[in-house]
XYZ file of C-alpha atoms in Angstrom:
525
model
C 104.221 53.780 70.815
C 102.622 55.512 73.795
C 105.777 55.091 75.871
C 107.906 56.572 73.087
C 105.643 59.632 72.705
C 105.616 60.199 76.452
C 109.416 60.037 76.635
C 109.734 62.398 73.688
C 107.409 64.935 75.323
C 109.301 64.716 78.607
C 112.612 65.215 76.836
C 111.315 68.318 75.099
C 110.259 69.816 78.442
C 113.742 69.177 79.801
C 115.326 70.910 76.820
C 113.102 73.968 77.282
C 113.924 74.078 81.002
C 117.646 73.741 80.291
C 117.504 76.519 77.693
C 115.611 78.705 80.156
C 118.240 78.125 82.850
C 121.013 78.957 80.372
C 119.266 82.264 79.611
C 118.978 82.909 83.367
C 122.705 82.268 83.805
C 123.539 84.524 80.845
C 121.260 87.222 82.273
C 123.018 86.991 85.640
C 126.433 87.342 83.986
C 125.434 90.214 81.687
C 123.449 92.000 84.400
C 126.299 91.690 86.896
C 128.814 92.941 84.329
C 126.697 96.020 83.593
C 126.290 96.776 87.282
C 130.040 96.730 88.036
C 130.787 99.533 85.553
C 131.326 101.998 88.442
C 134.287 99.809 89.437
C 135.620 99.674 85.879
C 135.381 103.453 85.581
C 137.043 103.985 88.968
C 139.903 101.675 87.980
C 140.285 103.509 84.680
C 140.592 106.792 86.612
C 143.370 105.311 88.734
C 141.365 104.344 91.829
C 140.126 101.073 93.290
C 136.546 99.953 94.031
C 134.695 102.826 95.717
C 131.427 103.191 97.582
C 129.024 105.731 96.172
C 129.395 107.910 99.295
C 126.593 109.400 101.411
C 124.182 106.611 102.487
C 126.514 103.769 101.371
C 129.296 105.227 103.512
C 126.944 105.337 106.506
C 126.167 101.649 105.931
C 129.904 100.919 105.690
C 130.615 102.787 108.923
C 127.944 100.712 110.679
C 129.219 97.453 109.164
C 132.764 98.275 110.270
C 131.553 98.639 113.866
C 129.691 95.324 113.631
C 132.754 93.589 112.201
C 134.800 94.870 115.117
C 132.309 94.403 117.974
C 129.767 91.826 116.796
C 126.417 91.932 115.009
C 124.441 92.677 118.172
C 126.362 95.953 118.564
C 123.973 97.456 116.005
C 121.361 97.803 118.741
C 123.798 99.880 120.808
C 124.220 102.527 118.115
C 121.827 105.077 119.574
C 122.473 108.781 120.077
C 123.826 108.142 123.581
C 126.677 106.125 122.100
C 129.568 108.549 121.597
C 130.653 106.730 118.444
C 127.479 107.866 116.675
C 128.289 111.534 117.319
C 130.267 111.564 114.087
C 126.797 111.873 112.506
C 124.495 114.832 113.144
C 127.258 116.379 115.256
C 127.228 117.134 118.137
C 123.970 115.351 119.053
C 124.671 111.996 117.431
C 122.449 109.871 115.235
C 120.174 107.203 116.675
C 120.971 104.548 114.076
C 118.845 101.969 115.889
C 115.683 103.988 115.176
C 116.681 105.700 111.923
C 118.291 102.787 110.073
C 117.807 99.060 109.515
C 120.241 96.221 110.274
C 120.080 93.932 107.230
C 122.535 95.713 104.910
C 125.436 96.045 107.387
C 124.784 92.627 108.936
C 124.575 90.895 105.556
C 127.760 92.669 104.472
C 129.671 91.497 107.547
C 128.447 87.882 107.415
C 129.188 87.494 103.695
C 132.515 89.302 104.119
C 133.699 86.533 106.438
C 132.929 84.022 103.669
C 134.531 86.125 100.922
C 137.607 86.699 103.075
C 138.243 82.943 103.168
C 138.759 82.957 99.401
C 140.501 86.343 99.211
C 142.467 87.067 102.412
C 143.545 90.485 101.139
C 139.962 91.677 100.643
C 138.825 94.541 102.882
C 135.295 95.077 104.183
C 135.139 98.370 102.274
C 135.995 96.657 98.978
C 133.538 93.835 99.641
C 130.675 96.227 100.326
C 131.193 97.774 96.893
C 130.222 94.403 95.377
C 127.314 93.632 97.733
C 124.605 95.353 95.577
C 125.538 93.024 92.708
C 124.877 90.044 94.988
C 121.502 91.562 95.849
C 120.869 91.904 92.093
C 121.474 88.171 91.624
C 119.062 87.367 94.478
C 116.488 89.673 92.898
C 116.993 88.108 89.461
C 116.480 84.608 90.861
C 113.293 85.740 92.615
C 111.958 87.328 89.418
C 112.808 84.242 87.363
C 111.257 81.789 89.842
C 108.098 83.879 90.259
C 107.573 84.125 86.507
C 108.321 80.432 86.003
C 105.850 79.435 88.716
C 103.153 81.560 87.084
C 103.712 81.041 83.363
C 106.532 78.588 82.642
C 110.126 78.385 81.416
C 110.032 80.560 78.296
C 108.304 83.554 79.944
C 110.726 83.228 82.891
C 113.695 83.415 80.525
C 112.367 86.621 78.920
C 111.658 88.169 82.323
C 115.229 87.457 83.419
C 116.607 89.176 80.300
C 114.471 92.269 80.936
C 115.493 92.360 84.616
C 119.163 92.113 83.630
C 119.335 94.893 81.039
C 116.789 97.417 82.342
C 118.499 100.239 84.235
C 118.385 99.901 88.014
C 120.342 102.454 90.033
C 119.982 100.581 93.347
C 121.820 97.548 92.030
C 124.966 99.394 90.942
C 128.264 98.371 92.516
C 128.971 100.768 95.348
C 125.337 101.788 95.863
C 125.116 99.735 99.055
C 121.920 100.979 100.702
C 118.730 99.703 102.348
C 116.888 99.777 99.008
C 119.479 97.418 97.464
C 118.947 94.881 100.234
C 115.179 95.176 99.951
C 115.215 94.442 96.227
C 117.377 91.410 96.924
C 114.814 89.657 99.101
C 111.394 91.065 98.198
C 111.034 89.007 95.008
C 112.012 85.788 96.752
C 109.144 86.606 99.133
C 106.943 87.215 96.070
C 107.901 83.805 94.673
C 106.931 81.977 97.855
C 103.674 83.947 98.056
C 102.778 82.789 94.548
C 103.610 79.190 95.498
C 101.545 79.555 98.678
C 98.316 80.467 96.919
C 98.926 78.223 93.933
C 99.746 75.089 95.939
C 97.997 75.960 99.242
C 101.247 75.173 101.056
C 101.870 76.115 104.689
C 105.627 75.661 104.217
C 105.680 78.111 101.313
C 103.561 80.539 103.346
C 106.088 80.401 106.178
C 108.978 80.922 103.738
C 107.114 83.910 102.291
C 106.829 85.293 105.823
C 110.538 84.751 106.476
C 111.673 86.471 103.266
C 109.217 89.321 103.781
C 110.688 89.715 107.275
C 114.199 89.844 105.823
C 113.009 92.503 103.388
C 111.501 94.521 106.243
C 114.784 94.233 108.158
C 116.480 95.915 105.220
C 113.966 98.264 103.589
C 110.637 99.819 104.563
C 109.494 99.388 100.950
C 108.329 95.893 101.916
C 105.016 97.675 102.470
C 104.410 97.659 98.705
C 104.415 93.856 98.712
C 102.405 93.691 101.938
C 99.803 96.034 100.431
C 99.515 93.893 97.269
C 99.071 90.700 99.298
C 96.575 92.406 101.605
C 94.485 93.728 98.704
C 94.534 90.280 97.101
C 93.177 88.782 100.321
C 90.579 91.559 100.658
C 89.313 91.204 97.075
C 89.523 87.417 96.949
C 86.073 86.822 98.553
C 84.515 88.824 95.706
C 85.782 86.383 93.083
C 86.089 83.002 94.759
C 85.164 81.001 97.849
C 87.002 81.757 101.096
C 88.010 78.967 103.479
C 89.513 78.687 106.953
C 92.700 77.582 105.211
C 93.038 81.117 103.797
C 93.142 82.433 107.355
C 95.937 79.995 108.239
C 97.935 80.851 105.111
C 97.627 84.563 105.887
C 98.857 83.825 109.402
C 101.942 81.939 108.231
C 102.737 84.698 105.729
C 102.359 87.623 108.107
C 103.114 86.539 111.674
C 106.918 86.301 111.121
C 106.705 89.792 109.628
C 104.670 91.075 112.576
C 107.280 89.671 114.973
C 110.105 91.356 113.029
C 108.261 94.679 113.004
C 107.591 94.497 116.742
C 111.226 93.674 117.576
C 113.009 96.232 115.382
C 113.107 99.714 117.000
C 112.908 101.280 113.514
C 109.257 100.123 113.466
C 108.185 98.975 116.936
C 104.880 97.442 118.150
C 102.894 100.623 117.450
C 103.661 100.164 113.735
C 101.175 97.280 113.818
C 98.465 99.540 115.230
C 98.839 103.068 113.854
C 100.910 102.586 110.691
C 101.092 100.331 107.625
C 101.571 97.265 109.815
C 97.884 97.524 110.709
C 97.257 95.660 107.435
C 98.373 92.460 109.177
C 95.650 92.320 111.883
C 93.213 93.873 109.415
C 93.859 90.953 107.050
C 92.735 88.513 109.742
C 89.660 90.671 110.327
C 88.520 90.857 106.690
C 89.012 87.124 106.111
C 87.054 86.466 109.308
C 84.264 88.802 108.170
C 84.085 87.059 104.784
C 83.940 83.614 106.407
C 81.220 84.746 108.820
C 79.060 86.379 106.130
C 79.429 83.377 103.844
C 78.459 81.014 106.672
C 75.444 83.104 107.753
C 74.173 83.378 104.174
C 73.862 79.586 103.910
C 71.696 79.165 107.016
C 68.088 78.231 106.284
C 66.657 80.635 108.878
C 68.518 83.519 107.281
C 67.248 82.590 103.823
C 63.649 82.597 105.070
C 63.656 85.613 107.417
C 66.519 87.793 106.154
C 66.907 87.102 102.421
C 68.968 90.270 102.004
C 71.784 88.650 104.011
C 72.134 85.951 101.361
C 73.694 88.643 99.157
C 76.742 88.433 101.376
C 79.241 89.603 98.739
C 77.369 92.903 98.385
C 77.453 93.387 102.159
C 81.141 92.428 102.247
C 81.965 94.877 99.452
C 80.231 97.718 101.290
C 82.128 96.840 104.464
C 85.556 96.914 102.793
C 84.677 100.224 101.124
C 83.803 101.544 104.582
C 87.133 100.239 105.946
C 88.979 101.890 103.042
C 87.298 105.237 103.655
C 88.115 104.920 107.343
C 91.766 104.288 106.497
C 91.979 107.399 104.320
C 90.341 109.473 107.048
C 92.843 108.061 109.517
C 95.729 109.166 107.305
C 94.389 112.644 106.629
C 93.544 113.290 110.289
C 96.817 111.917 111.649
C 95.311 108.966 113.516
C 97.349 106.669 111.269
C 100.989 107.622 110.826
C 103.043 107.285 107.655
C 106.486 108.706 107.034
C 106.879 111.354 104.343
C 107.926 108.946 101.608
C 104.931 106.692 102.250
C 102.476 109.586 102.169
C 104.034 110.900 98.967
C 103.758 107.448 97.360
C 100.028 107.437 98.162
C 99.565 110.805 96.463
C 99.340 112.687 99.752
C 102.533 114.636 99.159
C 101.085 117.876 100.487
C 101.054 116.275 103.952
C 104.757 115.384 103.893
C 107.643 117.091 105.621
C 109.092 120.011 103.658
C 112.408 118.215 103.071
C 110.688 115.283 101.377
C 109.064 117.712 98.977
C 112.415 119.204 97.986
C 114.361 115.979 97.468
C 115.020 115.478 93.770
C 114.310 111.759 93.556
C 111.065 112.142 95.500
C 109.549 114.268 92.753
C 106.650 112.815 90.769
C 107.547 110.917 87.598
C 106.665 112.260 84.158
C 105.693 110.246 81.077
C 109.185 110.881 79.729
C 110.682 109.358 82.893
C 108.623 106.204 82.410
C 109.610 105.837 78.757
C 113.319 106.384 79.459
C 113.441 104.168 82.529
C 111.045 101.381 81.580
C 110.260 101.705 77.866
C 108.309 99.043 75.976
C 108.095 96.679 78.981
C 106.215 99.379 80.910
C 103.715 99.870 78.076
C 103.182 96.112 77.926
C 102.613 96.059 81.696
C 99.887 98.689 81.430
C 98.188 96.775 78.621
C 98.397 93.548 80.607
C 96.472 95.166 83.470
C 93.337 94.639 81.372
C 94.274 90.980 80.934
C 94.964 90.589 84.664
C 91.562 92.111 85.471
C 89.877 89.731 82.996
C 91.674 86.719 84.445
C 90.900 87.799 88.010
C 87.228 88.734 87.800
C 86.047 86.543 84.906
C 88.303 83.493 85.238
C 88.537 83.939 89.024
C 92.339 83.715 89.122
C 93.650 84.947 92.475
C 97.279 85.002 91.309
C 96.510 87.151 88.266
C 94.742 89.485 90.681
C 97.896 89.605 92.817
C 100.283 90.349 89.924
C 97.902 92.993 88.577
C 97.844 94.633 92.008
C 101.650 94.564 92.187
C 101.924 96.349 88.835
C 99.174 98.823 89.709
C 100.597 99.733 93.130
C 104.173 100.013 91.845
C 103.073 102.233 88.950
C 100.940 104.453 91.180
C 103.700 104.837 93.774
C 106.275 105.664 91.091
C 103.956 108.186 89.442
C 103.874 110.040 92.751
C 107.513 109.431 93.776
C 110.168 108.612 91.171
C 112.208 106.962 93.943
C 110.293 103.738 93.262
C 111.530 103.247 89.675
C 114.045 100.520 90.665
C 111.252 98.504 92.316
C 108.814 99.195 89.482
C 111.293 97.965 86.874
C 111.646 94.652 88.705
C 107.857 94.248 88.925
C 107.611 95.106 85.231
C 110.124 92.352 84.461
C 107.817 89.809 86.126
C 104.746 91.060 84.270
C 106.459 90.542 80.898
C 106.081 86.827 81.462
C 102.303 87.105 81.170
C 102.603 88.755 77.751
C 104.998 86.086 76.482
C 102.812 83.324 77.947
C 99.852 84.785 76.065
C 101.676 84.655 72.716
C 103.646 81.397 72.908
C 100.687 78.945 72.553
C 99.635 80.568 69.263
C 103.084 80.281 67.663
C 102.677 76.557 66.987
C 99.087 76.650 65.673
C 99.533 75.305 62.158
C 95.785 75.318 61.496
C 95.507 79.048 62.174
C 98.456 80.482 60.256
C 97.232 84.090 60.476
C 97.072 83.972 64.270
C 100.468 82.288 64.438
C 102.029 84.963 62.210
C 100.405 87.734 64.244
C 101.757 86.269 67.488
C 105.216 85.859 65.981
C 105.153 89.447 64.704
C 104.147 90.802 68.109
C 106.845 88.735 69.816
C 109.557 89.909 67.403
C 108.450 93.554 67.642
C 108.454 93.394 71.438
C 111.881 91.750 71.680
C 113.383 94.086 69.078
C 112.031 97.226 70.780
C 113.129 96.119 74.245
C 116.616 95.046 73.161
C 117.006 98.208 71.084
C 116.283 100.382 74.110
C 118.636 98.205 76.110
C 121.487 98.759 73.656
C 120.849 102.460 73.008
C 119.647 103.707 76.421
C 120.113 101.348 79.371
C 123.548 99.897 78.559
C 125.053 103.379 77.906
C 123.502 104.516 81.210
C 125.292 101.688 83.008
C 128.571 102.383 81.218
C 128.477 106.049 82.261
C 128.220 105.304 85.986
C 131.071 106.466 88.218
C 131.307 106.695 92.017
C 129.821 110.021 93.069
C 133.016 111.211 94.716
C 134.918 110.899 91.421
C 132.634 113.212 89.441
C 131.903 115.439 92.464
C 128.170 114.795 92.292
C 127.859 116.284 88.804
C 126.627 113.055 87.197
C 128.824 113.532 84.123
C 130.503 110.123 84.301
C 133.976 111.677 84.210
C 136.773 112.110 86.718
C 136.137 115.549 88.256
C 138.313 115.519 91.421
C 136.904 118.644 93.112
C 135.614 116.692 96.122
C 138.764 114.582 96.385
C 140.922 117.718 96.170
C 138.815 119.299 98.920
C 139.284 116.278 101.178
C 143.010 116.315 100.476
C 143.181 120.014 101.358
C 141.281 119.395 104.610
C 143.608 116.526 105.501
C 146.731 118.637 104.945
C 145.580 122.033 106.226
C 143.401 121.490 109.296
C 144.198 120.202 112.789
C 143.739 116.485 113.340
C 140.864 116.993 115.805
C 138.946 119.445 113.585
C 135.193 119.027 113.148
C 134.047 119.304 109.534
C 130.296 119.734 109.136
C 128.718 119.140 105.728
C 125.139 119.088 104.508
C 123.524 117.476 101.503
C 120.032 116.866 100.208
C 119.945 114.187 97.501
C 121.628 116.018 94.678
C 121.366 119.564 95.976
C 124.866 120.093 97.284
C 125.009 122.816 99.931
């Protein structure tokens, strides 16, 4: 009898896992289909797959050079290279210091693989599809993170939310640094969760590798680094710190530190006077916590300096002092952040004037949050209370981490609407906690009222989320066209003014003419 019951329970777990994986696969298919609408709309207008111009075209130009001359040629694309003078004419653009290599390198490497199966495929056409591949990577990271934290059913729901919620940086043709960053940052998140759940050095190293890949593609990796850093800083206040924590932090951050030091976009100084300082600071705060905890247990200290036994109070005061010092460093210019980073921290008045005028760098309104994130965002805010309870009462480090991710992403997006695509992915993960909270009560036959309440909340949540998906997010995807087709008007229709202009230039100007244009994220000049 015992063997039969055990087998039956195991079989049920397998069925739930299989169902969850089927939902993940369906989410990947539906999400990919929605994100290739720019291609469908371009084909309907009589064109082929098209990049979304501007930044994506810059990435394509770089990838084309790497395809022709090798991946290492990226590090030769400085302003002294005459080929870069097509940008910021006549001075040339220093792509090595103003751009990152992951997007063009990934595009070239995967193009070689895709070309084996489709010999007629061009690099340009392939790069139109690359953001959809990054979406699939992101979806897998979100699913695995949620599953590791809360199980199969919550992971399935998170994957559905991630698939249908609108995400502009995962659209076909929008091949930019942000797209690459979203592709790898949640795989890094997954391995971080495994690291602190299983105390695994291998997972810590994998977290470091995927965080490094993210940094090689997008400076927004700092949002994840900040969440991990704050988790490590606050951890001594809720649970015991060990030397193993120091080793785990090392495995997670040293590959990232090496990547930052090597890439000219960041450089070694980034680890001293910019956000990268969080890496050595993490070692310092863990070391301080270990030292204070050790000193507080010594008998001599207990007898002569009883105040030192309250080591958590001393530690808290020290990290407050470090935090104040960091803010002073930012406001006085000792620590350097680029305009977008300062704006995300709510220090927008210190940013460069151009950052203040860029449309997508404006602060987000309540209406923006409701349109972009809807019911899942509201649930995320409510779950912050639950995360705080789990962290500080139940002493759960991972709930602390997820709560910090949601809090930082929300704060950054409130200040700079640019972060909505990242926020929506973080929100998708946090939905798993809400589902995990409800699921155990659904099968409580002895408490029918609680079971009905949980079922009602679950149905209301799913209905509201899917309704917004059908009425808001799906139509938003269906209306997407390559920018050059609607001439930057955002109307989702074929408005060939830009194409006609290019045709006129091609037919009416000398072959060696220099055409200088200027744009500022939606303000066409």
